[in-house]
DNA sequence: GACCTGCTGCGGGTTG
């Protein structure tokens, strides 16, 4: 149930919240209706989810309840002495934790409560860590990982006795991933240790808000979502191509828009320029720096592979207003607000509705003012995505974040944590974890397999003592007897895994960040490369550290990373598809009108009820282009699937290229193709079996297994301060484990988990199935255009990339583009 | 003349 905050009801009017209202008044504020509503519900003993945009007083809404409770009860004001905390505040980000701890501390002080507020994250002060550890903090701000750590101490059960309230900030960020699952387990533990406390989640707008509440509060199925302040209106504008200035048909960098972006940057004081990839951010930063008229210190770069010190510098500049522009990736999507930012720009595809909203919201918060983002297209078809995002926002079509279920690696980790944290009884813990959303369906046999796994590693590994982590004592209690195992486990707590990266350092010390081994492998000492917004020269590579010196200038490749795939979200893709057929009045659609005319004339326009297929024969062979608009990952699986099935009908050699709109299947030999065959190739029946055969499942599962093995505690983590392990080392140990298990214990729970995750995450099987079913219901427009079309051209250029040098590639693309332009000139 | 693909997040210590 979703309730909007109304005027406070009678109970509140009776004045239970008077102390806070008075305090607010003294600050010159007036509590909002949703705040008083949240306080009232808290005082009535309720848990719930508070749905409200950032910067709207949600902190005081969530903190107010426990404050009021304490103000009316002298016993609750007494500082805790080992049984604390009273309030546990969970946030997914360290930086946010710091900010929150400060804000909560000021409030506590302002109200004259003798409480201690402490921060418990990896980088918290020793004092704060000690307070947390000894249960002497009244208010504790913590991350899901640090909470797991606290639960791993033998006296954990006595350190949460005073708990009255748990607040989970930015719950939408955790809901859809394994970090959220780890937190679900932690919360279930807290409910056991301290029955009766209340839990409040804070969430931004989300497609599955009700589900978000149910996952957070499985123990309170009739709890409510309180809607806070109205979400800020967000407007989207596009840096339209100038009259006659056309946009490229392919590509994603957007540097052709540099002069116009540059002008926009100097219209205001401070801007955030968002890109989709780290390499793209590096390129844009470099391009801007080459024409930057002000002090270089006013332009900065921010992404996840930069040294935290460099990132902090950029953030500080945004905070104190000295920064003019920061080029950033998602590393600045979240977290602390930067009131000095006047304007947000997004280069290239927004990828998702929620993502664009989030970025738009990073601009200055002024009461009553709407959020705004200026979209900068890198290629023509992206214009449609901007219009689609605007349309989706208008009717509230925002993405859901589906919560994971049954992640046995996380469960195994949690079980070892609790075995450390005073030990557990199998049956009691079974009931406890079944109380979470993620493991509500856990059966006895699987639970037993998890227990066997932590006790002896499973049958194939039982001879190796390092996998026998947990012992069962005479009372049937599961415990960790070995201190080394305890240390190892605490070191590998958490669900975030990443492969070893090479850190980049100056000879005289001073880290710049990290790059991937694969990128450095292409360089020799003396070579130059672009990273961290600088031109660097590689001096030498020592283990997992690259020593560099600053190069005056010169080229060299820009650092690249092989990150996630970020497929276009289903919501956005559907909207894009709809706009092709029903352009409406969006200015972006007017700008692509001639392009759509070409597409319609030479082939057909996509539509919600129509699937466009193009068959084009070139010297290379026969190309089939198909446009299901289902995102990269799905298209990859779909292309593999169709190649396999087609090969069964007729022997041939297949290759494919994919993007977010569709894929291109290339056949070495020309083949017959009609609608009936196409439909057969896309038949949803038997998809799973065919995928198993068609994609290299073994290799995918091997990779997925590496991450699962880490979370489950099978891989020995490198100790802090010691050299990081190279990818090859980790690959070797996880690969060995994988092979051993496959051979001697093929039913091992983690192997099954790896395969499941390959289907779910890498192949996006649920979305693939949905796409296939959806295609079944559509009419087919099987066209045979004489030349590449606006939709097929980008895929064709993509397919050339692997085969040609950059230069030849450029020439080929340019020539093809020129030919196309001539052919289509009469239409455009 | 149009072109360089792929994000983010966390985490030790039983002592000073």
mmCIF file of C-alpha atoms in Angstrom, chain A residues 464-722:
data_model
loop_
_atom_site.group_PDB
_atom_site.id
_atom_site.type_symbol
_atom_site.label_atom_id
_atom_site.label_comp_id
_atom_site.label_asym_id
_atom_site.label_seq_id
_atom_site.Cartn_x
_atom_site.Cartn_y
_atom_site.Cartn_z
ATOM 1 C CA UNK A 464 41.823 -29.778 1.829
ATOM 2 C CA UNK A 465 41.872 -28.270 5.313
ATOM 3 C CA UNK A 466 41.557 -24.681 4.040
ATOM 4 C CA UNK A 467 38.041 -25.439 2.835
ATOM 5 C CA UNK A 468 36.999 -26.881 6.168
ATOM 6 C CA UNK A 469 36.167 -23.536 7.625
ATOM 7 C CA UNK A 470 33.443 -24.330 10.096
ATOM 8 C CA UNK A 471 33.175 -27.029 12.765
ATOM 9 C CA UNK A 472 30.181 -28.381 14.617
ATOM 10 C CA UNK A 473 30.715 -28.616 18.349
ATOM 11 C CA UNK A 474 29.185 -31.054 20.794
ATOM 12 C CA UNK A 475 26.054 -28.915 21.177
ATOM 13 C CA UNK A 476 25.498 -28.869 17.416
ATOM 14 C CA UNK A 477 26.702 -25.302 17.194
ATOM 15 C CA UNK A 478 28.502 -24.231 14.020
ATOM 16 C CA UNK A 479 31.710 -22.354 14.827
ATOM 17 C CA UNK A 480 34.958 -21.241 13.242
ATOM 18 C CA UNK A 481 37.825 -22.592 15.362
ATOM 19 C CA UNK A 482 40.754 -21.281 13.360
ATOM 20 C CA UNK A 483 41.970 -17.704 13.714
ATOM 21 C CA UNK A 484 43.576 -17.663 10.286
ATOM 22 C CA UNK A 485 40.320 -18.683 8.730
ATOM 23 C CA UNK A 486 38.603 -15.958 10.710
ATOM 24 C CA UNK A 487 40.995 -13.342 9.376
ATOM 25 C CA UNK A 488 40.655 -14.640 5.847
ATOM 26 C CA UNK A 489 36.908 -14.576 6.078
ATOM 27 C CA UNK A 490 36.720 -11.028 7.401
ATOM 28 C CA UNK A 491 39.002 -9.953 4.597
ATOM 29 C CA UNK A 492 36.677 -11.317 1.993
ATOM 30 C CA UNK A 493 33.379 -10.144 3.442
ATOM 31 C CA UNK A 494 31.138 -8.444 0.917
ATOM 32 C CA UNK A 495 29.786 -9.214 -2.517
ATOM 33 C CA UNK A 496 31.709 -6.773 -4.675
ATOM 34 C CA UNK A 497 34.336 -8.571 -6.687
ATOM 35 C CA UNK A 498 36.767 -7.130 -9.169
ATOM 36 C CA UNK A 499 39.699 -8.543 -11.005
ATOM 37 C CA UNK A 500 43.126 -7.289 -10.133
ATOM 38 C CA UNK A 501 44.021 -4.034 -11.822
ATOM 39 C CA UNK A 502 47.466 -2.543 -12.307
ATOM 40 C CA UNK A 503 47.950 0.557 -10.209
ATOM 41 C CA UNK A 504 49.567 3.467 -11.987
ATOM 42 C CA UNK A 505 52.098 5.430 -9.949
ATOM 43 C CA UNK A 506 54.625 8.155 -10.454
ATOM 44 C CA UNK A 507 58.240 7.178 -9.844
ATOM 45 C CA UNK A 508 58.381 9.512 -6.877
ATOM 46 C CA UNK A 509 55.226 8.061 -5.455
ATOM 47 C CA UNK A 510 51.748 9.438 -5.826
ATOM 48 C CA UNK A 511 49.111 7.159 -7.270
ATOM 49 C CA UNK A 512 46.941 8.090 -10.227
ATOM 50 C CA UNK A 513 44.580 5.143 -10.273
ATOM 51 C CA UNK A 514 44.445 1.817 -12.019
ATOM 52 C CA UNK A 515 44.224 0.401 -15.503
ATOM 53 C CA UNK A 516 43.599 -3.096 -16.740
ATOM 54 C CA UNK A 517 46.411 -5.528 -17.368
ATOM 55 C CA UNK A 518 45.157 -6.095 -20.899
ATOM 56 C CA UNK A 519 45.566 -2.426 -21.733
ATOM 57 C CA UNK A 520 49.110 -2.219 -20.415
ATOM 58 C CA UNK A 521 50.068 -5.392 -22.229
ATOM 59 C CA UNK A 522 49.945 -3.399 -25.444
ATOM 60 C CA UNK A 523 52.567 -0.935 -24.167
ATOM 61 C CA UNK A 524 56.321 -1.173 -23.815
ATOM 62 C CA UNK A 525 58.516 0.922 -21.532
ATOM 63 C CA UNK A 526 58.920 4.336 -23.112
ATOM 64 C CA UNK A 527 55.483 4.252 -24.731
ATOM 65 C CA UNK A 528 53.056 7.031 -23.989
ATOM 66 C CA UNK A 529 49.415 6.695 -23.060
ATOM 67 C CA UNK A 530 46.528 8.829 -21.845
ATOM 68 C CA UNK A 531 45.177 8.300 -18.358
ATOM 69 C CA UNK A 532 43.838 10.332 -15.462
ATOM 70 C CA UNK A 533 43.583 13.335 -17.773
ATOM 71 C CA UNK A 534 47.335 13.314 -18.402
ATOM 72 C CA UNK A 535 49.775 12.098 -20.999
ATOM 73 C CA UNK A 536 52.004 9.563 -19.284
ATOM 74 C CA UNK A 537 55.071 7.625 -20.236
ATOM 75 C CA UNK A 538 55.455 4.067 -19.046
ATOM 76 C CA UNK A 539 58.776 3.636 -17.281
ATOM 77 C CA UNK A 540 58.480 0.074 -16.056
ATOM 78 C CA UNK A 541 56.011 -2.517 -14.979
ATOM 79 C CA UNK A 542 56.674 -4.183 -11.633
ATOM 80 C CA UNK A 543 54.227 -6.860 -10.676
ATOM 81 C CA UNK A 544 50.881 -5.148 -10.442
ATOM 82 C CA UNK A 545 52.295 -1.610 -10.435
ATOM 83 C CA UNK A 546 53.098 0.497 -13.480
ATOM 84 C CA UNK A 547 55.599 3.277 -12.835
ATOM 85 C CA UNK A 548 55.124 6.260 -15.086
ATOM 86 C CA UNK A 549 56.378 9.762 -15.573
ATOM 87 C CA UNK A 550 54.510 12.736 -16.879
ATOM 88 C CA UNK A 551 55.071 13.286 -20.592
ATOM 89 C CA UNK A 552 55.005 16.820 -21.910
ATOM 90 C CA UNK A 553 52.604 15.985 -24.662
ATOM 91 C CA UNK A 554 52.111 13.545 -27.479
ATOM 92 C CA UNK A 555 49.624 10.900 -28.320
ATOM 93 C CA UNK A 556 49.380 7.324 -27.331
ATOM 94 C CA UNK A 557 46.273 5.306 -26.738
ATOM 95 C CA UNK A 558 43.642 6.376 -24.245
ATOM 96 C CA UNK A 559 43.224 3.887 -21.425
ATOM 97 C CA UNK A 560 40.261 1.587 -21.952
ATOM 98 C CA UNK A 561 38.491 -0.818 -19.661
ATOM 99 C CA UNK A 562 36.344 -3.860 -20.240
ATOM 100 C CA UNK A 563 33.497 -3.059 -17.934
ATOM 101 C CA UNK A 564 29.845 -3.950 -17.802
ATOM 102 C CA UNK A 565 27.642 -3.846 -20.837
ATOM 103 C CA UNK A 566 24.978 -1.386 -19.760
ATOM 104 C CA UNK A 567 22.260 -2.455 -22.163
ATOM 105 C CA UNK A 568 19.487 -0.063 -23.060
ATOM 106 C CA UNK A 569 16.726 -0.627 -20.522
ATOM 107 C CA UNK A 570 13.541 -2.343 -21.623
ATOM 108 C CA UNK A 571 11.495 0.710 -20.659
ATOM 109 C CA UNK A 572 13.553 3.058 -22.750
ATOM 110 C CA UNK A 573 13.799 0.632 -25.670
ATOM 111 C CA UNK A 574 10.018 0.176 -25.807
ATOM 112 C CA UNK A 575 9.528 3.905 -25.829
ATOM 113 C CA UNK A 576 12.130 4.335 -28.573
ATOM 114 C CA UNK A 577 10.383 1.757 -30.683
ATOM 115 C CA UNK A 578 7.047 3.426 -30.220
ATOM 116 C CA UNK A 579 8.435 6.804 -31.263
ATOM 117 C CA UNK A 580 9.685 5.442 -34.576
ATOM 118 C CA UNK A 581 6.087 4.930 -35.615
ATOM 119 C CA UNK A 582 4.511 7.733 -33.570
ATOM 120 C CA UNK A 583 7.017 10.583 -33.409
ATOM 121 C CA UNK A 584 4.710 13.042 -31.676
ATOM 122 C CA UNK A 585 5.899 16.589 -31.253
ATOM 123 C CA UNK A 586 9.327 16.103 -29.725
ATOM 124 C CA UNK A 587 11.884 18.428 -31.308
ATOM 125 C CA UNK A 588 14.316 15.513 -31.499
ATOM 126 C CA UNK A 589 11.879 13.613 -33.687
ATOM 127 C CA UNK A 590 11.626 16.514 -36.090
ATOM 128 C CA UNK A 591 15.394 16.459 -36.395
ATOM 129 C CA UNK A 592 15.435 12.790 -37.325
ATOM 130 C CA UNK A 593 12.407 13.001 -39.622
ATOM 131 C CA UNK A 594 14.445 12.777 -42.812
ATOM 132 C CA UNK A 595 16.395 9.846 -41.422
ATOM 133 C CA UNK A 596 13.194 8.026 -40.587
ATOM 134 C CA UNK A 597 11.909 8.772 -44.071
ATOM 135 C CA UNK A 598 14.993 7.087 -45.503
ATOM 136 C CA UNK A 599 14.495 4.111 -43.213
ATOM 137 C CA UNK A 600 10.829 3.821 -44.136
ATOM 138 C CA UNK A 601 11.486 4.180 -47.811
ATOM 139 C CA UNK A 602 14.443 1.809 -48.104
ATOM 140 C CA UNK A 603 13.173 -0.694 -45.557
ATOM 141 C CA UNK A 604 10.560 -0.295 -42.847
ATOM 142 C CA UNK A 605 10.156 1.549 -39.583
ATOM 143 C CA UNK A 606 10.160 -0.394 -36.323
ATOM 144 C CA UNK A 607 6.973 -0.284 -34.307
ATOM 145 C CA UNK A 608 5.675 -1.933 -31.175
ATOM 146 C CA UNK A 609 3.724 -4.428 -33.279
ATOM 147 C CA UNK A 610 6.257 -4.881 -36.052
ATOM 148 C CA UNK A 611 9.662 -6.492 -36.197
ATOM 149 C CA UNK A 612 11.963 -5.150 -38.887
ATOM 150 C CA UNK A 613 14.330 -7.530 -40.651
ATOM 151 C CA UNK A 614 16.664 -6.532 -43.466
ATOM 152 C CA UNK A 615 18.426 -8.893 -45.817
ATOM 153 C CA UNK A 616 21.345 -7.392 -47.683
ATOM 154 C CA UNK A 617 23.857 -9.223 -49.870
ATOM 155 C CA UNK A 618 27.389 -7.867 -50.160
ATOM 156 C CA UNK A 619 30.692 -9.296 -51.268
ATOM 157 C CA UNK A 620 31.168 -10.524 -47.713
ATOM 158 C CA UNK A 621 28.154 -12.735 -48.014
ATOM 159 C CA UNK A 622 24.635 -12.353 -46.816
ATOM 160 C CA UNK A 623 23.669 -10.149 -43.901
ATOM 161 C CA UNK A 624 20.523 -10.493 -41.908
ATOM 162 C CA UNK A 625 19.742 -7.483 -39.755
ATOM 163 C CA UNK A 626 17.093 -7.854 -37.092
ATOM 164 C CA UNK A 627 15.886 -5.129 -34.730
ATOM 165 C CA UNK A 628 14.113 -6.432 -31.617
ATOM 166 C CA UNK A 629 15.244 -3.442 -29.476
ATOM 167 C CA UNK A 630 16.062 -5.689 -26.542
ATOM 168 C CA UNK A 631 19.495 -4.421 -25.522
ATOM 169 C CA UNK A 632 23.001 -5.674 -26.241
ATOM 170 C CA UNK A 633 23.106 -8.698 -23.984
ATOM 171 C CA UNK A 634 19.900 -10.177 -25.321
ATOM 172 C CA UNK A 635 20.895 -9.546 -28.914
ATOM 173 C CA UNK A 636 24.133 -11.352 -28.344
ATOM 174 C CA UNK A 637 22.355 -14.426 -27.059
ATOM 175 C CA UNK A 638 19.728 -14.152 -29.762
ATOM 176 C CA UNK A 639 22.315 -13.945 -32.534
ATOM 177 C CA UNK A 640 24.112 -17.020 -31.197
ATOM 178 C CA UNK A 641 20.817 -18.856 -30.919
ATOM 179 C CA UNK A 642 19.730 -18.043 -34.454
ATOM 180 C CA UNK A 643 23.116 -18.946 -35.917
ATOM 181 C CA UNK A 644 22.936 -22.332 -34.219
ATOM 182 C CA UNK A 645 19.427 -23.039 -35.418
ATOM 183 C CA UNK A 646 20.058 -21.802 -38.925
ATOM 184 C CA UNK A 647 23.158 -23.967 -39.127
ATOM 185 C CA UNK A 648 21.004 -26.992 -38.401
ATOM 186 C CA UNK A 649 18.786 -26.184 -41.358
ATOM 187 C CA UNK A 650 21.677 -25.587 -43.697
ATOM 188 C CA UNK A 651 25.419 -25.820 -43.080
ATOM 189 C CA UNK A 652 27.000 -22.374 -43.258
ATOM 190 C CA UNK A 653 29.521 -20.128 -41.534
ATOM 191 C CA UNK A 654 28.045 -17.469 -39.294
ATOM 192 C CA UNK A 655 29.361 -14.397 -37.552
ATOM 193 C CA UNK A 656 27.503 -11.639 -35.790
ATOM 194 C CA UNK A 657 27.659 -8.100 -34.473
ATOM 195 C CA UNK A 658 25.265 -6.560 -31.972
ATOM 196 C CA UNK A 659 24.182 -3.224 -30.575
ATOM 197 C CA UNK A 660 21.315 -2.018 -28.400
ATOM 198 C CA UNK A 661 18.778 -1.925 -31.231
ATOM 199 C CA UNK A 662 19.489 -5.199 -32.946
ATOM 200 C CA UNK A 663 22.077 -7.452 -34.477
ATOM 201 C CA UNK A 664 23.614 -8.419 -37.774
ATOM 202 C CA UNK A 665 24.061 -12.056 -38.664
ATOM 203 C CA UNK A 666 26.506 -12.628 -41.493
ATOM 204 C CA UNK A 667 26.394 -15.867 -43.512
ATOM 205 C CA UNK A 668 29.384 -16.770 -45.641
ATOM 206 C CA UNK A 669 27.107 -18.473 -48.171
ATOM 207 C CA UNK A 670 23.880 -16.921 -49.365
ATOM 208 C CA UNK A 671 20.909 -18.787 -47.999
ATOM 209 C CA UNK A 672 17.184 -18.927 -48.519
ATOM 210 C CA UNK A 673 15.197 -16.862 -46.079
ATOM 211 C CA UNK A 674 11.476 -16.375 -45.730
ATOM 212 C CA UNK A 675 9.137 -15.400 -42.975
ATOM 213 C CA UNK A 676 8.416 -18.977 -41.947
ATOM 214 C CA UNK A 677 12.089 -19.745 -41.462
ATOM 215 C CA UNK A 678 12.711 -16.539 -39.564
ATOM 216 C CA UNK A 679 9.879 -17.361 -37.201
ATOM 217 C CA UNK A 680 11.232 -20.828 -36.673
ATOM 218 C CA UNK A 681 14.653 -19.446 -35.813
ATOM 219 C CA UNK A 682 13.058 -17.237 -33.172
ATOM 220 C CA UNK A 683 10.815 -19.874 -31.642
ATOM 221 C CA UNK A 684 10.880 -19.547 -27.840
ATOM 222 C CA UNK A 685 10.471 -23.320 -27.478
ATOM 223 C CA UNK A 686 13.684 -25.064 -26.575
ATOM 224 C CA UNK A 687 15.629 -21.834 -26.112
ATOM 225 C CA UNK A 688 17.416 -22.914 -22.972
ATOM 226 C CA UNK A 689 18.645 -26.163 -24.471
ATOM 227 C CA UNK A 690 19.764 -24.454 -27.651
ATOM 228 C CA UNK A 691 21.569 -21.746 -25.740
ATOM 229 C CA UNK A 692 23.368 -24.374 -23.745
ATOM 230 C CA UNK A 693 24.588 -25.746 -27.035
ATOM 231 C CA UNK A 694 25.027 -22.521 -28.935
ATOM 232 C CA UNK A 695 27.025 -20.313 -26.614
ATOM 233 C CA UNK A 696 30.250 -21.307 -24.991
ATOM 234 C CA UNK A 697 28.564 -21.874 -21.702
ATOM 235 C CA UNK A 698 31.602 -23.510 -20.154
ATOM 236 C CA UNK A 699 33.753 -20.437 -20.627
ATOM 237 C CA UNK A 700 31.030 -18.076 -19.421
ATOM 238 C CA UNK A 701 30.343 -20.229 -16.383
ATOM 239 C CA UNK A 702 34.046 -20.439 -15.603
ATOM 240 C CA UNK A 703 34.184 -16.665 -15.429
ATOM 241 C CA UNK A 704 31.026 -16.373 -13.406
ATOM 242 C CA UNK A 705 32.315 -19.046 -11.076
ATOM 243 C CA UNK A 706 35.322 -16.889 -10.285
ATOM 244 C CA UNK A 707 33.083 -14.217 -8.755
ATOM 245 C CA UNK A 708 30.912 -16.707 -6.971
ATOM 246 C CA UNK A 709 33.917 -18.527 -5.546
ATOM 247 C CA UNK A 710 35.182 -15.222 -4.171
ATOM 248 C CA UNK A 711 31.926 -14.346 -2.463
ATOM 249 C CA UNK A 712 31.540 -17.871 -1.119
ATOM 250 C CA UNK A 713 35.038 -17.692 0.344
ATOM 251 C CA UNK A 714 36.786 -20.293 -1.796
ATOM 252 C CA UNK A 715 39.520 -17.995 -3.031
ATOM 253 C CA UNK A 716 42.174 -16.739 -0.698
ATOM 254 C CA UNK A 717 42.092 -12.948 -0.703
ATOM 255 C CA UNK A 718 45.341 -11.032 -0.951
ATOM 256 C CA UNK A 719 46.184 -9.431 2.355
ATOM 257 C CA UNK A 720 45.879 -5.670 2.700
ATOM 258 C CA UNK A 721 49.167 -3.986 2.069
ATOM 259 C CA UNK A 722 50.427 -6.956 0.095
#
